[in-house]
Short mmCIF file of C-alpha atoms in Angstrom, two decimals:
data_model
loop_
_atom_site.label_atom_id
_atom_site.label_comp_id
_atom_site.label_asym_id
_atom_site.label_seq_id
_atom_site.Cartn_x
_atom_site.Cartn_y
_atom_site.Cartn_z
CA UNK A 168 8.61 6.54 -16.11
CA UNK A 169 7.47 2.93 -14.57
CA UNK A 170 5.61 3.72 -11.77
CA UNK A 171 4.16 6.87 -11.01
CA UNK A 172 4.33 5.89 -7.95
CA UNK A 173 8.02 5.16 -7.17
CA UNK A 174 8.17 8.61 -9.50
CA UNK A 175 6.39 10.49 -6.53
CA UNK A 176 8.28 8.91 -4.12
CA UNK A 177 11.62 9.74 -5.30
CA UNK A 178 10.58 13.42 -6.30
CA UNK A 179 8.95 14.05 -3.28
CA UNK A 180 12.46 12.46 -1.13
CA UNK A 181 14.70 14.21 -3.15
CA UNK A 182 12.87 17.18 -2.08
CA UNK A 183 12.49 16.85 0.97
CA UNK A 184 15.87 15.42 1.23
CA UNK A 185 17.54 18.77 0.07
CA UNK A 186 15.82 21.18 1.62
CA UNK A 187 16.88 19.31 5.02
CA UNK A 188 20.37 19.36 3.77
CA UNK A 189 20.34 23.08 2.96
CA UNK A 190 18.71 23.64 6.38
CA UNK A 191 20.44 21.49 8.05
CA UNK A 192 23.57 23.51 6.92
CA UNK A 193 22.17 26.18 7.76
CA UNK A 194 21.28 25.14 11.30
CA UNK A 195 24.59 23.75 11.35
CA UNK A 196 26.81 26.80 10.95
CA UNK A 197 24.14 28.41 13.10
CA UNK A 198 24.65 25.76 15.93
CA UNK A 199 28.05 26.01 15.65
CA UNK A 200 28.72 29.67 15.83
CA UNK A 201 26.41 29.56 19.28
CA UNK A 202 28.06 26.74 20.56
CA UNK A 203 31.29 28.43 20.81
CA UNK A 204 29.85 31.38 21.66
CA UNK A 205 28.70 29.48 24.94
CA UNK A 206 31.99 28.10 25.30
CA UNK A 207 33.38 31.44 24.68
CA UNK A 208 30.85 32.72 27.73
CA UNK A 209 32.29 29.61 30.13
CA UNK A 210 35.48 30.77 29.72
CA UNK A 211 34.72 34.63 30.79
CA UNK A 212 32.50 32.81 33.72
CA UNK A 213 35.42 30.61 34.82
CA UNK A 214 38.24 33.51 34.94
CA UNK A 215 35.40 35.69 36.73
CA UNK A 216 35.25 32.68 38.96
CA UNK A 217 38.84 32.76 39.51
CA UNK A 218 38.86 36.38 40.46
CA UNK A 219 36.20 36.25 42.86
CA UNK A 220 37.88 32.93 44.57
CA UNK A 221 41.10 35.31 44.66
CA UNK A 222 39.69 38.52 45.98
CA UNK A 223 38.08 36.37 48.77
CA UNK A 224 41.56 34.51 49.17
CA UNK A 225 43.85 37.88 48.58
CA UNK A 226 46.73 36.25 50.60
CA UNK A 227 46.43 32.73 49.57
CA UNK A 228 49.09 31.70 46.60
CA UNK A 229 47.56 28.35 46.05
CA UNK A 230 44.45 27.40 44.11
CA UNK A 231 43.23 23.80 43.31
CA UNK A 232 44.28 22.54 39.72
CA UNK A 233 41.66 21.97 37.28
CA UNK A 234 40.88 18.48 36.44
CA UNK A 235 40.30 18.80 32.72
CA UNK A 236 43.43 18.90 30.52
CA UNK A 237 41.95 20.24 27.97
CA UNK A 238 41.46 23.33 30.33
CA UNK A 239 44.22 25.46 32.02
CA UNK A 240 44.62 28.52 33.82
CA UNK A 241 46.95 31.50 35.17
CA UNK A 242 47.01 34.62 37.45
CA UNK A 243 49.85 36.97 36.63
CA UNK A 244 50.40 39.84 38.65
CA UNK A 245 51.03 43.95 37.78
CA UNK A 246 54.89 42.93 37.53
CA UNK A 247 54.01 40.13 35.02
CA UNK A 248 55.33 37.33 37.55
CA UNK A 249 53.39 34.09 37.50
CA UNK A 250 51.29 33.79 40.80
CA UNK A 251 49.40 30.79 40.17
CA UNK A 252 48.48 28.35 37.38
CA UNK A 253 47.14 25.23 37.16
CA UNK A 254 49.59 21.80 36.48
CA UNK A 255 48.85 21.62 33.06
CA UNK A 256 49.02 25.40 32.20
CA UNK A 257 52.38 26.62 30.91
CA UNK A 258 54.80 29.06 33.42
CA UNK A 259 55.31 31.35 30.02
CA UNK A 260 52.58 34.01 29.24
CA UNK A 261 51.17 32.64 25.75
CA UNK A 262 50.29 36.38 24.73
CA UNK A 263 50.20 39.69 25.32
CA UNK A 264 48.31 40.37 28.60
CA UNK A 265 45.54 42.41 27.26
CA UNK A 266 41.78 42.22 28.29
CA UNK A 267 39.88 39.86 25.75
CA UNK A 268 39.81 36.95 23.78
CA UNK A 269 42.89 35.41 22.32
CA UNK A 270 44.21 31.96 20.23
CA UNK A 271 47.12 30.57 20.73
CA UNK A 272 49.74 27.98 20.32
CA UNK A 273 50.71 25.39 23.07
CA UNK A 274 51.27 22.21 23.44
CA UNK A 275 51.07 21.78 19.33
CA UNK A 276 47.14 22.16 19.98
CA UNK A 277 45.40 25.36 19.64
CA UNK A 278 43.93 27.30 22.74
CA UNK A 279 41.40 29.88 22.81
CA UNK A 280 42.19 32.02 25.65
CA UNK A 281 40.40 34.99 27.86
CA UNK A 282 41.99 37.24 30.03
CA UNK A 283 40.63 38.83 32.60
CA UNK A 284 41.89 41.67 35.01
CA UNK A 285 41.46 41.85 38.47
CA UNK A 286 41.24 45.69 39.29
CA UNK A 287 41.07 45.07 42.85
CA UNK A 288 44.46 42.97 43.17
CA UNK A 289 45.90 44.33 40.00
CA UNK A 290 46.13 41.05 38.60
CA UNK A 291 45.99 38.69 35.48
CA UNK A 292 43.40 36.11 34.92
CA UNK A 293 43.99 33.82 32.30
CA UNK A 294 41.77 30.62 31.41
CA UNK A 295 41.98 28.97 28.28
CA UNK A 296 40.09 25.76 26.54
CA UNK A 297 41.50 23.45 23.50
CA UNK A 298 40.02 24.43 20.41
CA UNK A 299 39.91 20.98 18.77
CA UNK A 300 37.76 19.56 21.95
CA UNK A 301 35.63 22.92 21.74
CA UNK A 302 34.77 21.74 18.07
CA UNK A 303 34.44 17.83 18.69
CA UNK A 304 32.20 18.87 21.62
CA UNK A 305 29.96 21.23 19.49
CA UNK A 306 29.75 18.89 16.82
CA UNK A 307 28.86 16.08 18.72
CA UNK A 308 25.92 18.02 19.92
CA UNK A 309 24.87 19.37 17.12
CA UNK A 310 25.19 16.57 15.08
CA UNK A 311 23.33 14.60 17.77
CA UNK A 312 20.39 17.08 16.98
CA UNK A 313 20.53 16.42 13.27
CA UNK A 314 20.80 12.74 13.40
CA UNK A 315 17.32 12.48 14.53
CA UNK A 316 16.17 14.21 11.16
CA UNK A 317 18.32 12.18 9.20
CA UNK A 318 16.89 8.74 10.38
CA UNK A 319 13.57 10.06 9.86
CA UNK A 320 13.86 10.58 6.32
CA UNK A 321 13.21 6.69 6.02
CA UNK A 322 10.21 6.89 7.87
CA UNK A 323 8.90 9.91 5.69
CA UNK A 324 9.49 7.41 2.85
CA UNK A 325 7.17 4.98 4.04
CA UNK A 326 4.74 7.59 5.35
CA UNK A 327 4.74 8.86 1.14
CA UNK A 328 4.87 5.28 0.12
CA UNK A 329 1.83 4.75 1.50
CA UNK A 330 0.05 7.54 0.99
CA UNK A 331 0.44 7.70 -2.39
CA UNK A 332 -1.12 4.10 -2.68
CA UNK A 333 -3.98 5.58 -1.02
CA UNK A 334 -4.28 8.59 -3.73
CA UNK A 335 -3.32 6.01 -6.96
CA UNK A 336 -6.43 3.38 -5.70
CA UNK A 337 -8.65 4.70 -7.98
CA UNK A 338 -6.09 4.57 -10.54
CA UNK A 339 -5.75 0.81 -9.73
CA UNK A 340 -9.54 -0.15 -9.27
CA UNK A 341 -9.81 1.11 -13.30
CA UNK A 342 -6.94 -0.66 -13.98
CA UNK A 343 -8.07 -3.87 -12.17
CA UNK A 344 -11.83 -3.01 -14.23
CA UNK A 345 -10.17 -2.51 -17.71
CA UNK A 346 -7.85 -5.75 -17.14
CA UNK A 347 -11.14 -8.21 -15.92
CA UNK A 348 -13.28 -6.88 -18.83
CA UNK A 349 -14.38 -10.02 -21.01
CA UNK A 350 -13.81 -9.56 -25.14
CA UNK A 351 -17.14 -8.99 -24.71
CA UNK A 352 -17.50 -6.90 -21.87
CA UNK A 353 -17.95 -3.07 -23.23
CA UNK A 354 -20.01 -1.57 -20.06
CA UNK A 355 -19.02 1.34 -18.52
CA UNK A 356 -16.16 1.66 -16.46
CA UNK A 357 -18.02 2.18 -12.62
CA UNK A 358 -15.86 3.59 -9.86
CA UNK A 359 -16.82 4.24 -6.13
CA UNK A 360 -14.95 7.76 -5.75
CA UNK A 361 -13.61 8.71 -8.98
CA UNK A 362 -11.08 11.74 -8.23
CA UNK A 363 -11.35 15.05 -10.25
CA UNK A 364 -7.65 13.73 -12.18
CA UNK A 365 -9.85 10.57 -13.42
CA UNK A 366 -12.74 11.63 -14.22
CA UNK A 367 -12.12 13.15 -17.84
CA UNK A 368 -10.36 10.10 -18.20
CA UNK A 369 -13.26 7.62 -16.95
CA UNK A 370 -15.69 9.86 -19.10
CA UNK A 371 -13.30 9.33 -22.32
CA UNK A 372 -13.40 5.33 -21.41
CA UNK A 373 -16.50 4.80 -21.30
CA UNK A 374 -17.67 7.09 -24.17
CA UNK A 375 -15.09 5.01 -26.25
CA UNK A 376 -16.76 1.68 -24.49
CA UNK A 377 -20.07 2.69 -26.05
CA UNK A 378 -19.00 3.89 -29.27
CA UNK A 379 -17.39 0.32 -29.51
CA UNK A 380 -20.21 -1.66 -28.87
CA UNK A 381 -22.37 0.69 -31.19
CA UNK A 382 -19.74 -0.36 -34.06
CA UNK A 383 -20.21 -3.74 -33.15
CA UNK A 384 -24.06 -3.65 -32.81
CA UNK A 385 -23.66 -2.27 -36.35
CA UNK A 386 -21.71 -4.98 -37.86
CA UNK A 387 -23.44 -7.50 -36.20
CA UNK A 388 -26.88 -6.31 -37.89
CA UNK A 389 -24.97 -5.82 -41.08
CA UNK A 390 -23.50 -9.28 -40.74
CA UNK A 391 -27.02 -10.63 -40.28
CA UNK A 392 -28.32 -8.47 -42.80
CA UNK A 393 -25.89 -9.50 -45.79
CA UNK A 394 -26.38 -12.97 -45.35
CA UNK A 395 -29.61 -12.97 -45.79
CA UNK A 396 -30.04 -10.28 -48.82
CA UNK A 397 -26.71 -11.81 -50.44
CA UNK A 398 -27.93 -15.39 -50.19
CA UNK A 399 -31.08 -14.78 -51.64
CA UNK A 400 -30.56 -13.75 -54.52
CA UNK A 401 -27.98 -16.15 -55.15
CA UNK A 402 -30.30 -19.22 -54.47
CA UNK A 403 -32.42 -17.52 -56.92
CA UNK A 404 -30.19 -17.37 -59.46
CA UNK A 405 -28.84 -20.72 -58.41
CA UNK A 406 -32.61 -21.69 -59.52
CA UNK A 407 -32.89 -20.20 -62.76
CA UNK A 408 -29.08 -21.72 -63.78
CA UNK A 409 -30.93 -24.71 -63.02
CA UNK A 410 -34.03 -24.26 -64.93
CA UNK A 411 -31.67 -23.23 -67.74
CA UNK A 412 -29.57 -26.46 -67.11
CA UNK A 413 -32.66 -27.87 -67.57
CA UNK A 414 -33.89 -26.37 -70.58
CA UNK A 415 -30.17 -25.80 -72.60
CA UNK A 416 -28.50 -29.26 -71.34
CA UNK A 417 -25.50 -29.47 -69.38
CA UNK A 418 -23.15 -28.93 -72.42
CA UNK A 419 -23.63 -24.98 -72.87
CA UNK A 420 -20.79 -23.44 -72.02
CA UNK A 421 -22.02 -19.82 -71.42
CA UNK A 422 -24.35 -21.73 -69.04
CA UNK A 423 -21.43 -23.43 -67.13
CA UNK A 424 -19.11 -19.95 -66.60
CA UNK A 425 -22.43 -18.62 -65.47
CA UNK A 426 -22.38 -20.98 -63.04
CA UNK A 427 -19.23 -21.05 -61.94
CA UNK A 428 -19.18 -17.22 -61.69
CA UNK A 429 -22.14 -17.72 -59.25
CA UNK A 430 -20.69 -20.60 -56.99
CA UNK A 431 -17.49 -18.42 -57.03
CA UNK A 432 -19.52 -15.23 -55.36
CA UNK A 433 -21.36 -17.71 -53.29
CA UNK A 434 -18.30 -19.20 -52.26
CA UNK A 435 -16.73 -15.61 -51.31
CA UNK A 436 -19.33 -14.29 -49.68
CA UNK A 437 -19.32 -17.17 -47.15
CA UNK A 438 -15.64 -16.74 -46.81
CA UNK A 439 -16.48 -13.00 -45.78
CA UNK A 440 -18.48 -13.74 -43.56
CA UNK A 441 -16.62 -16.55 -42.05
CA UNK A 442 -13.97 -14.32 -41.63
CA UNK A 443 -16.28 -11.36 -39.91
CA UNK A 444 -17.21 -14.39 -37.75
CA UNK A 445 -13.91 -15.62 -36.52
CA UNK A 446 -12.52 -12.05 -35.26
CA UNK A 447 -11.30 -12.46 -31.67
CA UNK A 448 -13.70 -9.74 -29.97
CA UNK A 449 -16.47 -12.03 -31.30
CA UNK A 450 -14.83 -15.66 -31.13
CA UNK A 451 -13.21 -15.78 -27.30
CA UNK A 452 -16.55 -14.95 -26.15
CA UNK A 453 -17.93 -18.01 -27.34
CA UNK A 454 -15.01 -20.35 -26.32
CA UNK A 455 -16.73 -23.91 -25.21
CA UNK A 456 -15.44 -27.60 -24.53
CA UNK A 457 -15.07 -28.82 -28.11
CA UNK A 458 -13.82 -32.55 -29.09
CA UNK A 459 -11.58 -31.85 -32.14
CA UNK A 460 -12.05 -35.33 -33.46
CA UNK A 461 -15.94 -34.87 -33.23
CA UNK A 462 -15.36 -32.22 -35.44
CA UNK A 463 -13.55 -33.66 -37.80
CA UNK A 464 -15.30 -36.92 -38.40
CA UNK A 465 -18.92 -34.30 -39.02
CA UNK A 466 -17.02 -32.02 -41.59
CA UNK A 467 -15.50 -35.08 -43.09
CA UNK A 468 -19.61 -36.21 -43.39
CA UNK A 469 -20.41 -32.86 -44.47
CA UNK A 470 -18.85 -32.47 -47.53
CA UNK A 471 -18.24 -36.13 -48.03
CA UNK A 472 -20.58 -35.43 -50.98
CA UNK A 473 -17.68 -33.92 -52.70
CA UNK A 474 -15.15 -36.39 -52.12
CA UNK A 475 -17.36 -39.17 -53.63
CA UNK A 476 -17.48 -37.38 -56.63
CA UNK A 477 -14.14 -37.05 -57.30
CA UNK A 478 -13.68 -40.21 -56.43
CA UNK A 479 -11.10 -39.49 -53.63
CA UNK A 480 -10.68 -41.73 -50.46
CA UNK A 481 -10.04 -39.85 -47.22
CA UNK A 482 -9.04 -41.53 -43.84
CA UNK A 483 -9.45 -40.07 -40.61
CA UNK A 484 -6.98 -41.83 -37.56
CA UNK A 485 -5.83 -40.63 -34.10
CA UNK A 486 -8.56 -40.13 -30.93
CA UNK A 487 -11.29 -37.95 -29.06
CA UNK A 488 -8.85 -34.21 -27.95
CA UNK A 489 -11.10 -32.11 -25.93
CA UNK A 490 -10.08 -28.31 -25.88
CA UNK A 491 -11.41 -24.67 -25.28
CA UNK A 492 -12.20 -22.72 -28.75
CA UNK A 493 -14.24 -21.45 -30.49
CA UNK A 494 -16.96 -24.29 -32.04
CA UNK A 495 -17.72 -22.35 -35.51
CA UNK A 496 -14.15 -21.15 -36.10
CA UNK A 497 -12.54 -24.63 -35.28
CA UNK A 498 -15.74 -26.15 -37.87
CA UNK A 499 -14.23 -23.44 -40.13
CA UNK A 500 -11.06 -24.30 -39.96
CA UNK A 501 -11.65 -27.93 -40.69
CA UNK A 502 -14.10 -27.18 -43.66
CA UNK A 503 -11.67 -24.86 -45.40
CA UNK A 504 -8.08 -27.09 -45.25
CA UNK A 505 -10.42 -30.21 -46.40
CA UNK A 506 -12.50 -28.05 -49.25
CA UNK A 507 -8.52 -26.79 -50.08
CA UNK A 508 -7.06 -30.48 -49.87
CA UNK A 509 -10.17 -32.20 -52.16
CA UNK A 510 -10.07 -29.18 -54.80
CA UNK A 511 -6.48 -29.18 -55.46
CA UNK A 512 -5.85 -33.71 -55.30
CA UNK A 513 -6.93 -34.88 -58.70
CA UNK A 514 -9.50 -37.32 -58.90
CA UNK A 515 -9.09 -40.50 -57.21
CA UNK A 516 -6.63 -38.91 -55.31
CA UNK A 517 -6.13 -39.63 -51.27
CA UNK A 518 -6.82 -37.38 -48.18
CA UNK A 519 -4.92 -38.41 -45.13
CA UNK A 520 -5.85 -37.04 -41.40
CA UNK A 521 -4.56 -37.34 -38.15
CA UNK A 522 -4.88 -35.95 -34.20
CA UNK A 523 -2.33 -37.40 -31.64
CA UNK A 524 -2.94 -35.51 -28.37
CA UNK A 525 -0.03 -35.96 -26.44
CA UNK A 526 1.40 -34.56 -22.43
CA UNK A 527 2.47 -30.89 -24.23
CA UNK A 528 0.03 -30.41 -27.49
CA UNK A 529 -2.75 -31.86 -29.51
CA UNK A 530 -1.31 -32.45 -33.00
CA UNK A 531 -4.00 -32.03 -35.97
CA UNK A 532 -2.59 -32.81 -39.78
CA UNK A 533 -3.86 -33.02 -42.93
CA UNK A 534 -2.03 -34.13 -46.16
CA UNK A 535 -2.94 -34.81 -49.60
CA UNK A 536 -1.67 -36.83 -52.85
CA UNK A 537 -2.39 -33.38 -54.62
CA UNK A 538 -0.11 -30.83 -56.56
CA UNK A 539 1.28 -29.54 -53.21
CA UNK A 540 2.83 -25.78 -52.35
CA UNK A 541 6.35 -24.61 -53.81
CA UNK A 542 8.54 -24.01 -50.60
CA UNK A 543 8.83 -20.64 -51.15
CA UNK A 544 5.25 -19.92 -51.35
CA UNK A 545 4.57 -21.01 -47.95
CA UNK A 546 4.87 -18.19 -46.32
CA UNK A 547 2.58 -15.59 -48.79
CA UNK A 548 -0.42 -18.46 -49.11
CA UNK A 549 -1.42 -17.00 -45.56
CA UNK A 550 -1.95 -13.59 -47.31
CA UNK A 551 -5.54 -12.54 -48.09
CA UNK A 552 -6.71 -13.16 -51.63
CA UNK A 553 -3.01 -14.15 -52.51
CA UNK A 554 -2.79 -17.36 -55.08
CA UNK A 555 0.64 -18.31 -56.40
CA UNK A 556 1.23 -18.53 -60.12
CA UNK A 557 0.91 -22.51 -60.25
CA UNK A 558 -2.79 -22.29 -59.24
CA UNK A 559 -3.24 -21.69 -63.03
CA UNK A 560 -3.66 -24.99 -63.97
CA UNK A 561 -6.66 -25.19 -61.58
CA UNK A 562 -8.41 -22.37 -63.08
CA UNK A 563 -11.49 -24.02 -62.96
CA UNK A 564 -11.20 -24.64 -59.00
CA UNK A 565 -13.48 -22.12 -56.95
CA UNK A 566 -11.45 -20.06 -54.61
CA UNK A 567 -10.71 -16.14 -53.51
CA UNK A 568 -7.77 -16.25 -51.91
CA UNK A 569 -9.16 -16.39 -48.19
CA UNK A 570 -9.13 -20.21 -47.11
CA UNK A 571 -5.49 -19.97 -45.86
CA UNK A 572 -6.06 -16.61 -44.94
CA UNK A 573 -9.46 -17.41 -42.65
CA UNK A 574 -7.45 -20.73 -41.20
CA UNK A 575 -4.51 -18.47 -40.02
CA UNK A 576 -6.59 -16.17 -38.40
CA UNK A 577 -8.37 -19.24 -36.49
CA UNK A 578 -4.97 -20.56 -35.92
CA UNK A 579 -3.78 -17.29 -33.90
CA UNK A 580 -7.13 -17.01 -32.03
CA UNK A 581 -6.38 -20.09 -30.51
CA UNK A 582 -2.85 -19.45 -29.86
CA UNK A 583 -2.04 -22.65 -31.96
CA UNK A 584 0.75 -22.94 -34.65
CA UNK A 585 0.78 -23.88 -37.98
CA UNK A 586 3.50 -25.42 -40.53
CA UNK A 587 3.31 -26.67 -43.99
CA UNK A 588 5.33 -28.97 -45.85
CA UNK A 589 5.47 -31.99 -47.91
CA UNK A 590 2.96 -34.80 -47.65
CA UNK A 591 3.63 -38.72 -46.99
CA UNK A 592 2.64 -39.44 -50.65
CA UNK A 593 4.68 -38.92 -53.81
CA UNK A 594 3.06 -35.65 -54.43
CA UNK A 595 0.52 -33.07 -52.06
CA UNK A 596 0.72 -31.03 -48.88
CA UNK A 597 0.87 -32.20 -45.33
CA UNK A 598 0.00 -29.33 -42.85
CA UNK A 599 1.06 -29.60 -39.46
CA UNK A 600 -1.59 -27.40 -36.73
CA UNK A 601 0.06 -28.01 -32.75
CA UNK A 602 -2.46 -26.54 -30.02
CA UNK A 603 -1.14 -26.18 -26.77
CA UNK A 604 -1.25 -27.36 -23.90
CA UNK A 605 -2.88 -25.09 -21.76
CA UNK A 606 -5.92 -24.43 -24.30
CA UNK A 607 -6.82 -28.13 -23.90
CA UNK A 608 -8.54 -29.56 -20.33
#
């Protein structure tokens, strides 16, 4: 069922529809049977006519014809001789002379016939009428009585038709409501008259609306609240690794899986909550004017720190792309595909970037000199906390499995597309991000 309202429609003019038809038959055979009973009663009237216009006239042989040929009639005497008849009635008797009604053949039409007798003259009155023009004259009444009914079963349509608009505008204002609402937006659903059919379901709405925006509220504290308790206590022992740095030298090797252990949680934490950060109920609301390149040339300063020390030369071409997204997921985005291309290009390796805005998209890429993806794993690297096999030989590179997984979440939020494949240089990764159009101004 579409529309409930071309459903009530239809029901309601099928209905109606058939119980016209069924008493329209009705009314039909009804109409029918009464019209030829009145043309049954014109015939008796006519021959009565006859006989009165013949008593008054008892010596007069002639009578003027009738001017309707579907109409004829006869006056037979006692003997059974023909006195008079009109020009189109037959010189033959067409029955039995008895009192009543008769059909009959003439003319290869059939006649319904009365005859009448005149006790005062002793004679035979007989008028008769076409049955097929009886019938075509009924019908055409009747059916011009019906025809009325018929071409108002249109207008009943429209009458329904817009009725039921009237009794589905609630329905529509809470659709109009629920399709407006912001990401964001989890107030109650407010309706001027809100019929008895709605108003469980307005109740259920907005008792869903608020147990929503409790579950955010929650998450939103417990986001706050576990960055703050989980980064503490990893600064701290960030501190006393240092201390022990300090105090062992920078050779222990206990010392240095310690420490890796630690930048590794530190390292997935903030991928957690980068990834709580970026979901789309919380993101869209925050969509702003952005300048992609902006953003690119301050994460390439913020972690240029790390390409230093590895020695690594990264290049940033193209120009200034404005767009609509989200600032902190687009920052996101850019920190974890150039933390992913500097830990995986060796040392002294190159870091290649590029945005060409163009009349259709804005085209970001990055590519790298580094050990690159296998084809096949191209797909799967998108998975959360999925590394491929070959990551082995970078066992000592920090990473959970989320990067990819975080960007391609980013990616979808902004309705952008990504592809991988192989970079400009002998070796590496060159991934391809196209925005569209109509997310940029």
């Amino acid at each position: 069922m579409k529309s409930i309202r071309l459903y009530l429609l239809l029901s309601l003019i099928a209905t109606i529809t058939l119980a016209n038809f069924v008493s329209l038959l009705h009314g039909y055979q009804a109409s029918m049977e009464q019209a030829q009973q009145l043309f049954d009663d014109r015939l008796k009237s006519t021959a009565k006519l006859i006989t009165a216009a013949n008593t008054a006239q008892a010596g007069s042989r002639q009578l003027p014809n009738l001017k309707t040929p579907y109409v004829f009639f006869q006056i037979w005497n006692s003997q059974n001789n023909l006195v008079s008849r009109s020009s189109n009635a037959p010189s033959t008797a067409l029955s039995v002379l008895s009192p009543g009604f008769h059909d009959v053949n003439y003319e290869k039409y059939r006649w319904r016939s009365f005859i009448f007798h005149d006790d005062l003259l002793q004679r035979w009155v007989v008028t008769a009428e076409r049955s097929d023009m009886r019938f075509s004259l009924a019908e055409q009444v009747v059916l011009e009585s019906i025809l009325p009914i018929v071409l108002a079963i249109p207008v009943i349509a429209l009458i329904i038709w817009w009725v039921v608009g009237i009794g589905l505008r609630p329905l529509r204002e809470l659709t109009e409501q629920l399709t407006h609402k912001q990401a964001d937006d989890l107030s109650p659903v407010k309706l001027k008259q809100i019929p008895s059919e709605l108003s469980q379901l307005s109740q259920t709405t907005n008792a869903l609306f608020k147990r929503l925006d409790d579950a955010f509220q929650r998450e939103q504290r417990f986001s706050a609240d576990a960055a703050h308790e989980l980064r503490t206590p990893i600064s701290i022992l960030k501190v006393h690794l240092h201390n022990l740095q300090t105090t062992l030298g920078n050779e222990n090797e206990e010392l240095n899986l310690l420490r890796q252990g630690v930048e590794r949680m530190e390292h997935l934490i903030k991928q957690i909550l980068a990834l709580y950060r970026t979901a789309p109920d919380q993101a869209m609301a925050n969509f702003s004017t952005v300048d992609l390149y902006t953003l690119a040339q301050n994460s390439i300063a913020a972690d240029y720190a790390q390409f230093e020390e590895r020695q690594q030369s990264i290049e940033l071409t193209g120009e200034p792309a404005l767009m609509m997204g989200d600032q902190f997921a687009l920052e996101t985005l850019l920190q974890n595909l150039l933390s992913n291309a500097s830990k995986y290009t060796p040392v002294g390796g190159q870091i290649l970037l590029n945005i060409s805005p163009s009349s259709s998209t804005v085209q970001f890429s990055i590519e790298d000199s580094g050990a690159g993806i296998p084809e096949s794993q191209f797909n799967r690297v998108f998975e959360r906390f999925y590394r491929f096999d070959d990551m082995k030989q970078h066992t000592e590179t920090i990473g959970c499995g989320l990067g990819l997984a975080i960007t391609k979440h980013i990616i979808d939020l902004h309705r952008a597309s990504i592809k991988l494949g192989k970079s400009r240089f002998e070796t590496g990764l060159k991934i391809t991000i196209n925005f569209p159009k109509e997310t940029f101004l």
